[in-house]
mmCIF file of C-alpha atoms in Angstrom:
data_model
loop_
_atom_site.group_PDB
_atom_site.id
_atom_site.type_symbol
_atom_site.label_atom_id
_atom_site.label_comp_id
_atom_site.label_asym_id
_atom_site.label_seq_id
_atom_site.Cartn_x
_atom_site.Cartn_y
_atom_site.Cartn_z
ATOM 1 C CA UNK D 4 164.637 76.303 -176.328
ATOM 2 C CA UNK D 5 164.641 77.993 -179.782
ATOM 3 C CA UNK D 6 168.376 78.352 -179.769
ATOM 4 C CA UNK D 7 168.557 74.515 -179.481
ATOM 5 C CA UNK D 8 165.823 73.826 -181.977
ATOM 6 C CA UNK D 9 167.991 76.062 -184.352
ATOM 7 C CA UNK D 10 170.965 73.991 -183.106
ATOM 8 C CA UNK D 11 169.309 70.423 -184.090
ATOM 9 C CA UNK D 12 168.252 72.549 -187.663
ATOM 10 C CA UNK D 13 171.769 72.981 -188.345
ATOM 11 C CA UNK D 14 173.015 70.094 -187.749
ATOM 12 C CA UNK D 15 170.508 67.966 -189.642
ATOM 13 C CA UNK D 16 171.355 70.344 -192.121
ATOM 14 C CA UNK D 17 175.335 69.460 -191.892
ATOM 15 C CA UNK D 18 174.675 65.671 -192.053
ATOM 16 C CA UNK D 19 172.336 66.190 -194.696
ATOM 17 C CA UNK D 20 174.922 68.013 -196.781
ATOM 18 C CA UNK D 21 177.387 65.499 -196.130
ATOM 19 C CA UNK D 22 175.389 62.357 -196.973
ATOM 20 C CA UNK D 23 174.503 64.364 -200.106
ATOM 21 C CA UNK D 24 178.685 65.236 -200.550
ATOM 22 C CA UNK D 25 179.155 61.346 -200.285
ATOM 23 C CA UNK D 26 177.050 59.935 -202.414
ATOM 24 C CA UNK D 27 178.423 62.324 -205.383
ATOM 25 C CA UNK D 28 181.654 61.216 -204.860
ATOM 26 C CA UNK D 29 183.353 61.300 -206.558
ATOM 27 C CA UNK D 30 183.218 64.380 -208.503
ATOM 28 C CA UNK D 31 186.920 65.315 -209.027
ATOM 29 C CA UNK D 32 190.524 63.445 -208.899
ATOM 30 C CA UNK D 33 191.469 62.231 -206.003
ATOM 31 C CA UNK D 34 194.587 62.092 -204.361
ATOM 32 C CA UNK D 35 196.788 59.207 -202.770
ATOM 33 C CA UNK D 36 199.662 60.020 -200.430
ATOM 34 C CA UNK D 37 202.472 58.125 -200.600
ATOM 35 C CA UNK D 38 204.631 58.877 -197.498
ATOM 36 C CA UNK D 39 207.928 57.951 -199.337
ATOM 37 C CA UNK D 40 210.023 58.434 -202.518
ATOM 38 C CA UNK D 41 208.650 57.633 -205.910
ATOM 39 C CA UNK D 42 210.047 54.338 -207.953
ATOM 40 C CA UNK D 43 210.411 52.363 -204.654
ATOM 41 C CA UNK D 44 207.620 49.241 -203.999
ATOM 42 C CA UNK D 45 204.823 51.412 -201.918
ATOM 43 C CA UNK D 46 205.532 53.675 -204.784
ATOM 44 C CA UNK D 47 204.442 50.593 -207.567
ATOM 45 C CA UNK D 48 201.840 49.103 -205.299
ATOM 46 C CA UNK D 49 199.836 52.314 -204.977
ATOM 47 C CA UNK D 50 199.990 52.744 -209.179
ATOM 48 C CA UNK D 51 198.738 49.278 -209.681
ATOM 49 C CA UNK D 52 196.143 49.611 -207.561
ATOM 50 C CA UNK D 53 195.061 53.196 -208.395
ATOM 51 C CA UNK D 54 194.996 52.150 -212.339
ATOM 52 C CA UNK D 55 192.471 49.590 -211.378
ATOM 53 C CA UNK D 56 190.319 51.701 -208.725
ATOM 54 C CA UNK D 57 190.441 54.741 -211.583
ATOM 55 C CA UNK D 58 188.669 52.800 -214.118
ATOM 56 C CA UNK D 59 186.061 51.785 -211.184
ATOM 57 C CA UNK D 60 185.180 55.651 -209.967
ATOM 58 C CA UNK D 61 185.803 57.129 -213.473
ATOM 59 C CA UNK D 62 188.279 59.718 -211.769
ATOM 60 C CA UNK D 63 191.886 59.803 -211.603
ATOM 61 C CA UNK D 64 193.899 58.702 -208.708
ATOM 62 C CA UNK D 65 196.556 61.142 -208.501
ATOM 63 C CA UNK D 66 199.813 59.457 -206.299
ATOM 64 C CA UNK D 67 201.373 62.489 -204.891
ATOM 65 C CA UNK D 68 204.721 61.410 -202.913
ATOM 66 C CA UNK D 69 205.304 62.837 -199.884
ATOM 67 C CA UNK D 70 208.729 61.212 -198.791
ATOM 68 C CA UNK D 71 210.853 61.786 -195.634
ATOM 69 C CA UNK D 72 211.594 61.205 -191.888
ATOM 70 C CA UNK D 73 210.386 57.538 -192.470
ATOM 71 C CA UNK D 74 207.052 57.944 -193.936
ATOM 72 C CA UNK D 75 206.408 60.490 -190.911
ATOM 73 C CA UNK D 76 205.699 63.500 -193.099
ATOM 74 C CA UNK D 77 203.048 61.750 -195.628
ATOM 75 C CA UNK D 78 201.343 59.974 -193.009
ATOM 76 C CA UNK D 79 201.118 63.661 -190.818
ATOM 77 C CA UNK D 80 200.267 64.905 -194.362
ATOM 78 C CA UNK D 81 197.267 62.572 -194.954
ATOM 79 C CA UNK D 82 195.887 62.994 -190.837
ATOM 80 C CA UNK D 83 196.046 66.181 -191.612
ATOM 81 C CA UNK D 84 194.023 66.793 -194.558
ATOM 82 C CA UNK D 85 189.761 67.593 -195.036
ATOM 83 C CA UNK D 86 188.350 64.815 -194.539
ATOM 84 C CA UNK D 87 186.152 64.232 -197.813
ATOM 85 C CA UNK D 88 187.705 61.111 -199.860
ATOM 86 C CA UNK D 89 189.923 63.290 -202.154
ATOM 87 C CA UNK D 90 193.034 63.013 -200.292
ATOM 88 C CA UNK D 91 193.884 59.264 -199.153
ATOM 89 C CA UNK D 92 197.205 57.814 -198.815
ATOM 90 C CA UNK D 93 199.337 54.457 -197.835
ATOM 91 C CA UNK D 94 199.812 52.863 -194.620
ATOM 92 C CA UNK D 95 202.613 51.083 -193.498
ATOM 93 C CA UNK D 96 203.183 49.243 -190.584
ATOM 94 C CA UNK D 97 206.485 50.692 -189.510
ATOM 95 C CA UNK D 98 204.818 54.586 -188.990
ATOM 96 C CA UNK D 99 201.441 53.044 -188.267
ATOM 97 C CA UNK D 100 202.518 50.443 -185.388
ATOM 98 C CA UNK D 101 206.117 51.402 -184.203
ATOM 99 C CA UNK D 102 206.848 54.624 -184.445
ATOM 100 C CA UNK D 103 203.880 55.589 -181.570
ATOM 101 C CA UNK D 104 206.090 53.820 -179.540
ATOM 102 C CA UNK D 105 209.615 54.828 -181.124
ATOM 103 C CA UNK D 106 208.989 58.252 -180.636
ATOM 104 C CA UNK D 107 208.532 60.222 -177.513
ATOM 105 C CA UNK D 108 206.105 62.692 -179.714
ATOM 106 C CA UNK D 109 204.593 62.085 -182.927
ATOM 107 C CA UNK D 110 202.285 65.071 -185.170
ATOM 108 C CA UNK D 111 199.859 62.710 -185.580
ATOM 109 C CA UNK D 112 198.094 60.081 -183.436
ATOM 110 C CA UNK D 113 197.418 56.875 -185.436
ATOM 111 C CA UNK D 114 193.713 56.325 -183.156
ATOM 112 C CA UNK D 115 192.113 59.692 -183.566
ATOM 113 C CA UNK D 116 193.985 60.880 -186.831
ATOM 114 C CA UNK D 117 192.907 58.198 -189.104
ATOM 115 C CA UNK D 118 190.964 55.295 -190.544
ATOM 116 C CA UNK D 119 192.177 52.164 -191.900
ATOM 117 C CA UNK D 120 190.142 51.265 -194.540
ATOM 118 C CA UNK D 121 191.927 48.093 -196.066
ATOM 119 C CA UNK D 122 195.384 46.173 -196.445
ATOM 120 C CA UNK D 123 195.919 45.189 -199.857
ATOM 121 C CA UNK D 124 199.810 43.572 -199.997
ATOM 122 C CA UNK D 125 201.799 42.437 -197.458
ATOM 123 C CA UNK D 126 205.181 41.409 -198.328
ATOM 124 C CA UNK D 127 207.201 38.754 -197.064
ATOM 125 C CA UNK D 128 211.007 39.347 -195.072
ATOM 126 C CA UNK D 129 214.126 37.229 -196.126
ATOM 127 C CA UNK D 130 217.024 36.630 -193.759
ATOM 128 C CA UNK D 131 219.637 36.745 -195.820
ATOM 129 C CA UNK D 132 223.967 36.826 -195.360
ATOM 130 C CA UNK D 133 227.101 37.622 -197.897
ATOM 131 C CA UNK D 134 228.028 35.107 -199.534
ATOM 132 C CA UNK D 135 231.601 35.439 -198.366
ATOM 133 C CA UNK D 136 229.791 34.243 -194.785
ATOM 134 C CA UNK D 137 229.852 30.329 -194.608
ATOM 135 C CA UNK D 138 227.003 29.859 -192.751
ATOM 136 C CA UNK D 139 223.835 28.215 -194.627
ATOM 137 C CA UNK D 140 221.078 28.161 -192.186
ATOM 138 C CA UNK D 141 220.075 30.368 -189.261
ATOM 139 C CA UNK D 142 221.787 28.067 -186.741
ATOM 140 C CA UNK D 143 225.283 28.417 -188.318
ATOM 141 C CA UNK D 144 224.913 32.667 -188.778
ATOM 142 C CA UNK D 145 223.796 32.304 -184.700
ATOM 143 C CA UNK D 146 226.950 30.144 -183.826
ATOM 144 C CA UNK D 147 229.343 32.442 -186.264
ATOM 145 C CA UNK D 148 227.586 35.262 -184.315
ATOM 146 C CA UNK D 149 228.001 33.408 -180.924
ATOM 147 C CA UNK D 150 231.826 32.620 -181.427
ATOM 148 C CA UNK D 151 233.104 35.855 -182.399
ATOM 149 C CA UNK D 152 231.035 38.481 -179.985
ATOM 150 C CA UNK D 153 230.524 42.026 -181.774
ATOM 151 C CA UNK D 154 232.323 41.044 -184.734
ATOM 152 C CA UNK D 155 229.471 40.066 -187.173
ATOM 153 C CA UNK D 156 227.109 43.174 -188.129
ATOM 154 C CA UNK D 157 223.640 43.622 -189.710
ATOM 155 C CA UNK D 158 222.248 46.048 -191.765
ATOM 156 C CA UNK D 159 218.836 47.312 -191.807
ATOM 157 C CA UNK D 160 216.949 50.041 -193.204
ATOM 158 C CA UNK D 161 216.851 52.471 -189.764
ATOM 159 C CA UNK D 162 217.106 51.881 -186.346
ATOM 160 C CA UNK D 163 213.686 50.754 -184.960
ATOM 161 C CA UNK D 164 212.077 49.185 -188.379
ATOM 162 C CA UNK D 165 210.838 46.242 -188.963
ATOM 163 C CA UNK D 166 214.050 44.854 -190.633
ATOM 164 C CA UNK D 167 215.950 46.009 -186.982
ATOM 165 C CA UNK D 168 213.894 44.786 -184.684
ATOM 166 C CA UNK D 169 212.580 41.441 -185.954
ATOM 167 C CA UNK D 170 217.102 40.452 -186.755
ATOM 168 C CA UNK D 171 217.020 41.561 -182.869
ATOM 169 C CA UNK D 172 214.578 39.206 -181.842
ATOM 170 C CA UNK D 173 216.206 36.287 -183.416
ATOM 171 C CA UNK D 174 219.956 37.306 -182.141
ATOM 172 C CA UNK D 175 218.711 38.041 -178.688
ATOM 173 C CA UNK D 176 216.236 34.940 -178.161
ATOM 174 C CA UNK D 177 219.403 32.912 -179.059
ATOM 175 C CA UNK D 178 221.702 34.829 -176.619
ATOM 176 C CA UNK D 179 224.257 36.213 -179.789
ATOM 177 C CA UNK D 180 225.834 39.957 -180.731
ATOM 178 C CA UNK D 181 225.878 41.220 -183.986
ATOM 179 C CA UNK D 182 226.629 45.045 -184.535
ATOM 180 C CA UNK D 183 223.526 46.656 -186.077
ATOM 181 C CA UNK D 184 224.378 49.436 -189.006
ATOM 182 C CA UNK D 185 220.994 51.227 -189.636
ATOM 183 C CA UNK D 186 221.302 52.581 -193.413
ATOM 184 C CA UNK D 187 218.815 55.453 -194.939
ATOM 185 C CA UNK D 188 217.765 52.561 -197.187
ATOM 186 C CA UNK D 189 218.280 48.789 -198.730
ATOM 187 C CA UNK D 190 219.631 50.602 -202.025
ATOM 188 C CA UNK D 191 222.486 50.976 -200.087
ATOM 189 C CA UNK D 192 222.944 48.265 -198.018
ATOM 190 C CA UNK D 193 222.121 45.427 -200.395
ATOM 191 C CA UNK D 194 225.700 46.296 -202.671
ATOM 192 C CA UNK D 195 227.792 46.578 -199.335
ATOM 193 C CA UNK D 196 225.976 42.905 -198.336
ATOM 194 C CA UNK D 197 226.824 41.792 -201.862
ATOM 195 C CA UNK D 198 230.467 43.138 -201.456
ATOM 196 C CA UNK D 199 230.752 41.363 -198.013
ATOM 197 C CA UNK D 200 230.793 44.630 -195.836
ATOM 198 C CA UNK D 201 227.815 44.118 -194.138
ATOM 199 C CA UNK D 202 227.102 40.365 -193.038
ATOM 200 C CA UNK D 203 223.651 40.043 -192.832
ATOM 201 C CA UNK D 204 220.039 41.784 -193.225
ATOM 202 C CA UNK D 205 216.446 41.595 -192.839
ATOM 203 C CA UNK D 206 214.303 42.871 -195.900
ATOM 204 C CA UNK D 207 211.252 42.365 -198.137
ATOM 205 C CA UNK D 208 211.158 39.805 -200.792
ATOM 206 C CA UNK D 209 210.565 42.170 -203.556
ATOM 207 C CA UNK D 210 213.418 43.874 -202.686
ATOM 208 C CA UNK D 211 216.232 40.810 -201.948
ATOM 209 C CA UNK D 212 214.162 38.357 -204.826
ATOM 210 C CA UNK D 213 216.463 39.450 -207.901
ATOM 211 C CA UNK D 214 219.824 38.941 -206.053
ATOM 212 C CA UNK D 215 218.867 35.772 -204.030
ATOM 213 C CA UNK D 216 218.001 33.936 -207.594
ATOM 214 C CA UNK D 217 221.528 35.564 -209.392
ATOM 215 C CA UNK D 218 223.256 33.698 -206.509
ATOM 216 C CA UNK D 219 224.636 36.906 -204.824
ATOM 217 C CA UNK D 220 223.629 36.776 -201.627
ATOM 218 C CA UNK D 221 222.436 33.541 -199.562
ATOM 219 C CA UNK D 222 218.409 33.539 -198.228
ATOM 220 C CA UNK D 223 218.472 31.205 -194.822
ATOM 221 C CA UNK D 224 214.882 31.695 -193.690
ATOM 222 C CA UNK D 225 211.810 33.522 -194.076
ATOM 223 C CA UNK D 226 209.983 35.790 -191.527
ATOM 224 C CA UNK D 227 206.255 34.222 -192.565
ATOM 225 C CA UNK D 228 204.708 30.992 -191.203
ATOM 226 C CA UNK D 229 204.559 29.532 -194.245
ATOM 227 C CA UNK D 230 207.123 29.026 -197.006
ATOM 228 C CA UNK D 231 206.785 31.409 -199.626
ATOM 229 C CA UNK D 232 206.415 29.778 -203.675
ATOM 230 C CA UNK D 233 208.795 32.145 -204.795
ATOM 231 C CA UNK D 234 211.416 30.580 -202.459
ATOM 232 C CA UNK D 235 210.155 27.018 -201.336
ATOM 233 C CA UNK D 236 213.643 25.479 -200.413
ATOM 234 C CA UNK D 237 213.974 28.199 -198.184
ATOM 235 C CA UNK D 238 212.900 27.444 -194.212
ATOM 236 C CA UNK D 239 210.843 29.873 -192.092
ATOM 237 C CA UNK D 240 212.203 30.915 -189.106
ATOM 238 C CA UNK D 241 209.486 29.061 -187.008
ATOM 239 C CA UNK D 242 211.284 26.107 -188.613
ATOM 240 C CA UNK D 243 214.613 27.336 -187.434
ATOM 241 C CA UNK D 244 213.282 27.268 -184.028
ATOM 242 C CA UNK D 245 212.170 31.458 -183.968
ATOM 243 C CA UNK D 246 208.437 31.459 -183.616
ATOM 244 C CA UNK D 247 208.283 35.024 -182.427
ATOM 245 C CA UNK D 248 209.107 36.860 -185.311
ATOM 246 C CA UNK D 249 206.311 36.084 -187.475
ATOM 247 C CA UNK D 250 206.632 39.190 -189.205
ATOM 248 C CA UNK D 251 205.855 40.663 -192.562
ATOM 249 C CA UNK D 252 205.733 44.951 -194.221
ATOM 250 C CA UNK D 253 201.876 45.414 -195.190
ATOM 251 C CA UNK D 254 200.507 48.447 -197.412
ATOM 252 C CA UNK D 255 197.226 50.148 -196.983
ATOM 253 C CA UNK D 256 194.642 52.436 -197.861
ATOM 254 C CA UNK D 257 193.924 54.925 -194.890
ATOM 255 C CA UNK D 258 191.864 57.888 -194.321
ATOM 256 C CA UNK D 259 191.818 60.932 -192.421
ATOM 257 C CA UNK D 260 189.128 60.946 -189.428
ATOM 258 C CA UNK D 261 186.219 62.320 -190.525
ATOM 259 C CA UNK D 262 185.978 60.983 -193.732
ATOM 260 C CA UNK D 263 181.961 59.771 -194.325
ATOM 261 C CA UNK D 264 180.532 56.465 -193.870
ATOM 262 C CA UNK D 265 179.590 55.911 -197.499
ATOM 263 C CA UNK D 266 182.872 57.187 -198.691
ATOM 264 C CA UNK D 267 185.162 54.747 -196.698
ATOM 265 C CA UNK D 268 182.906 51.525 -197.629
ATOM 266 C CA UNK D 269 182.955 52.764 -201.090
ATOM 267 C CA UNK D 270 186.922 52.945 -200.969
ATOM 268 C CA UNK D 271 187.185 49.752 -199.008
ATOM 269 C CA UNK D 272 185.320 47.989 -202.229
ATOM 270 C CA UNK D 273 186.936 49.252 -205.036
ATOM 271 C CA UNK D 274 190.210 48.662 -203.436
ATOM 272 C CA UNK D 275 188.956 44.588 -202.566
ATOM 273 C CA UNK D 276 187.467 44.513 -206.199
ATOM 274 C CA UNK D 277 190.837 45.869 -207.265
ATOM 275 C CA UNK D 278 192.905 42.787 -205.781
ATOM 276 C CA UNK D 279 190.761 40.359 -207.859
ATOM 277 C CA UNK D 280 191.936 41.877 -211.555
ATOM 278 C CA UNK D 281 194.211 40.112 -213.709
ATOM 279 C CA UNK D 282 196.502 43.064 -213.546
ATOM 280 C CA UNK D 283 197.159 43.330 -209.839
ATOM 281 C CA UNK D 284 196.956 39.404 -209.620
ATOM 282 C CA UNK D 285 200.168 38.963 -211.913
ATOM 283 C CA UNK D 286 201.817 42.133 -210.741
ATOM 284 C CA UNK D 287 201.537 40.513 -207.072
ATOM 285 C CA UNK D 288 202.713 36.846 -208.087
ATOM 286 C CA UNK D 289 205.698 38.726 -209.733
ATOM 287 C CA UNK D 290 207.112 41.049 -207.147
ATOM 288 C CA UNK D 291 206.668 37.901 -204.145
ATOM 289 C CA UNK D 292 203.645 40.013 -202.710
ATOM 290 C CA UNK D 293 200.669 38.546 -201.319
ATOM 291 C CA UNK D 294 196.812 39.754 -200.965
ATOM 292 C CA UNK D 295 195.504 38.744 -197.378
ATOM 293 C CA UNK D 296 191.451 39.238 -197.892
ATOM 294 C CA UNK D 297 190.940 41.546 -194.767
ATOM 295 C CA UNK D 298 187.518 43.197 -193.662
ATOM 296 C CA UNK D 299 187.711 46.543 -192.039
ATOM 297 C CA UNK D 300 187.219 45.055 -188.465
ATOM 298 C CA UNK D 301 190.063 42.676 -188.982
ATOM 299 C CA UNK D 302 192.866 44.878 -190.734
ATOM 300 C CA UNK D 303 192.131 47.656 -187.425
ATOM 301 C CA UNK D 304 192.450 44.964 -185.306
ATOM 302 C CA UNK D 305 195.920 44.135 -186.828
ATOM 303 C CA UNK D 306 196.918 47.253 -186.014
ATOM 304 C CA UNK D 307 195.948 47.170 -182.553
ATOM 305 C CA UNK D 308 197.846 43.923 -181.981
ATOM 306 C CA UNK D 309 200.786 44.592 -183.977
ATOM 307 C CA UNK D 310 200.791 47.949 -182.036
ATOM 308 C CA UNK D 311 200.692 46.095 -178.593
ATOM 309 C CA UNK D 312 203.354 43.677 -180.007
ATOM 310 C CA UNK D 313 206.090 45.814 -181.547
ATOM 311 C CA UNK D 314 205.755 48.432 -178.364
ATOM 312 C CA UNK D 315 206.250 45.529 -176.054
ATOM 313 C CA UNK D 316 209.754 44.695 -178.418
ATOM 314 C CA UNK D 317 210.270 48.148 -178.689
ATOM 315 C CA UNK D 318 210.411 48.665 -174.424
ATOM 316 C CA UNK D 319 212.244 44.907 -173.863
ATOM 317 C CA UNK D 320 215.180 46.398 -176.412
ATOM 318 C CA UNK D 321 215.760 50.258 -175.298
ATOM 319 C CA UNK D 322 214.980 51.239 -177.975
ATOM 320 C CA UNK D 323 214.022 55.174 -178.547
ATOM 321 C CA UNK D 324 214.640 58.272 -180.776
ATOM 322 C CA UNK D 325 213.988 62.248 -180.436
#
């Protein structure tokens, strides 16, 4: 009996010295993972935000990039770290929702590793083709695709992403080949779209925004179910007749499990107040992001659907790596 009284003493002791730990926070920099290379959009997001959320908790919010094997070694990075509110990083949806079911084994489990805390940009996808292609809408790229078997191709930005599997849906929903060419990124697919060697691709509208406007590539539809102001003569592919891939990249603030109570909610405010400021309002508006107000409850249960979702895609296609 004494040994469990001295038990209970410690551990009201531990939680004590925790709640104490939380409420000083925080008392030092802290530092945000970004599981990919710097001067790319997560890479922007996370500084505009982190100016803003500085200023708020009068400590600096250090990005520290931890780029490679498609966000896999940040996001292991950030599961693996103390959990006390000085290391947080980005979540994306790709390492968050597909690669559990990509990969046969994973170093970190997305449900017992970490916390989502909240989703603070989600970015629109653009269909888009070469411009030497003639097709103008979705329907003509399908019957180009449907005429010639294997000789169109699409690029994308690794086999199992987002920008793969949602181009998937569409060409196998309407019963067409195209040749997929995974590349290590759109910085090099975009010039070989642009110089006609790849056909077609899938990306964000950050990314494709500055060529669609020059004129050098062609945008036929838009992967959200709304038009997007940035492009609004541009159909969605629900219009096109594609329901199914409703699909857009999101970025997020995540912790490692662990991490106190007081700590999170304090996170998960600064990081809401954050989207309000004129700053991160304009900086949105210009890179063709958008801010989807999202409670705790809500953005975890995104993950759990888009989990259930892109595993379901994930086992209908084949798809696997290791």
């Amino acid at each position: 009996m004494t040994g469990f009284i001295r038990w209970l003493g410690v551990a009201a002791i531990s939680i004590l010295a925790a709640s104490v730990h939380a409420q000083d926070w925080p008392a030092k920099p802290v530092r945000f993972i970004v599981p990919w290379p710097a001067g790319g959009l997560n890479d922007l997001i996370a500084r505009v935000y982190n100016d803003e959320v500085s200023k708020a908790i009068r400590q600096p919010v250090v990005v520290d990039f931890k780029a490679g094997a498609g966000g896999r070694i940040g996001i292991t990075e950030l599961a693996r770290a103390a959990p006390d509110g000085y290391t947080i990083g980005m979540g994306n949806l790709g390492p968050l929702t597909i690669y559990p079911h990509l990969y046969k084994t994973l170093p970190y489990d997305v449900r017992k590793d970490l916390v989502p805390v909240t989703m603070f940009a989600v970015s629109p996808q653009v269909l888009v083709v070469t411009n030497k292609l003639p097709a103008k809408d979705v329907g003509e790229l399908v019957a180009l695709a449907k005429k010639e078997p294997g000789k169109l191709n699409y690029a994308s930005v690794g086999i199992g992403s987002l920008q793969h599997l949602a181009l998937q849906l569409v060409l196998t929903k309407a019963g067409a080949q195209m040749v997929h060419v995974p590349y290590k990124g759109t910085s090099e697919s975009l010039p070989n779209l642009i110089a006609g060697e790849v056909h077609a691709m899938i990306d964000t509208l950050p990314v494709l925004l500055t060529q669609i406007r020059a004129g050098k590539i062609r945008a036929l539809a838009v992967t959200t179910p709304q038009r997007v102001p940035q492009l609004p003569d541009v159909p969605t592919l629900t219009e096109a007749g594609y329901p199914e891939v409703d699909a857009v990249s999101w970025y997020a603030v995540m912790v490692p499990t662990g991490t106190p109570e007081a700590i999170i909610s304090r996170l998960y405010a600064e990081y809401t107040a954050a989207a309000q400021t004129p700053a991160v309002k304009k900086f949105l508006l210009e890179q063709g992001l958008i801010y989807l107000p999202n409670t705790r409850e809500q953005f975890a249960a995104r993950i759990q659907a888009e989990s259930e979702r892109w595993g379901r895609i994930v086992q209908d296609q084949k798809i696997s790596l290791d």
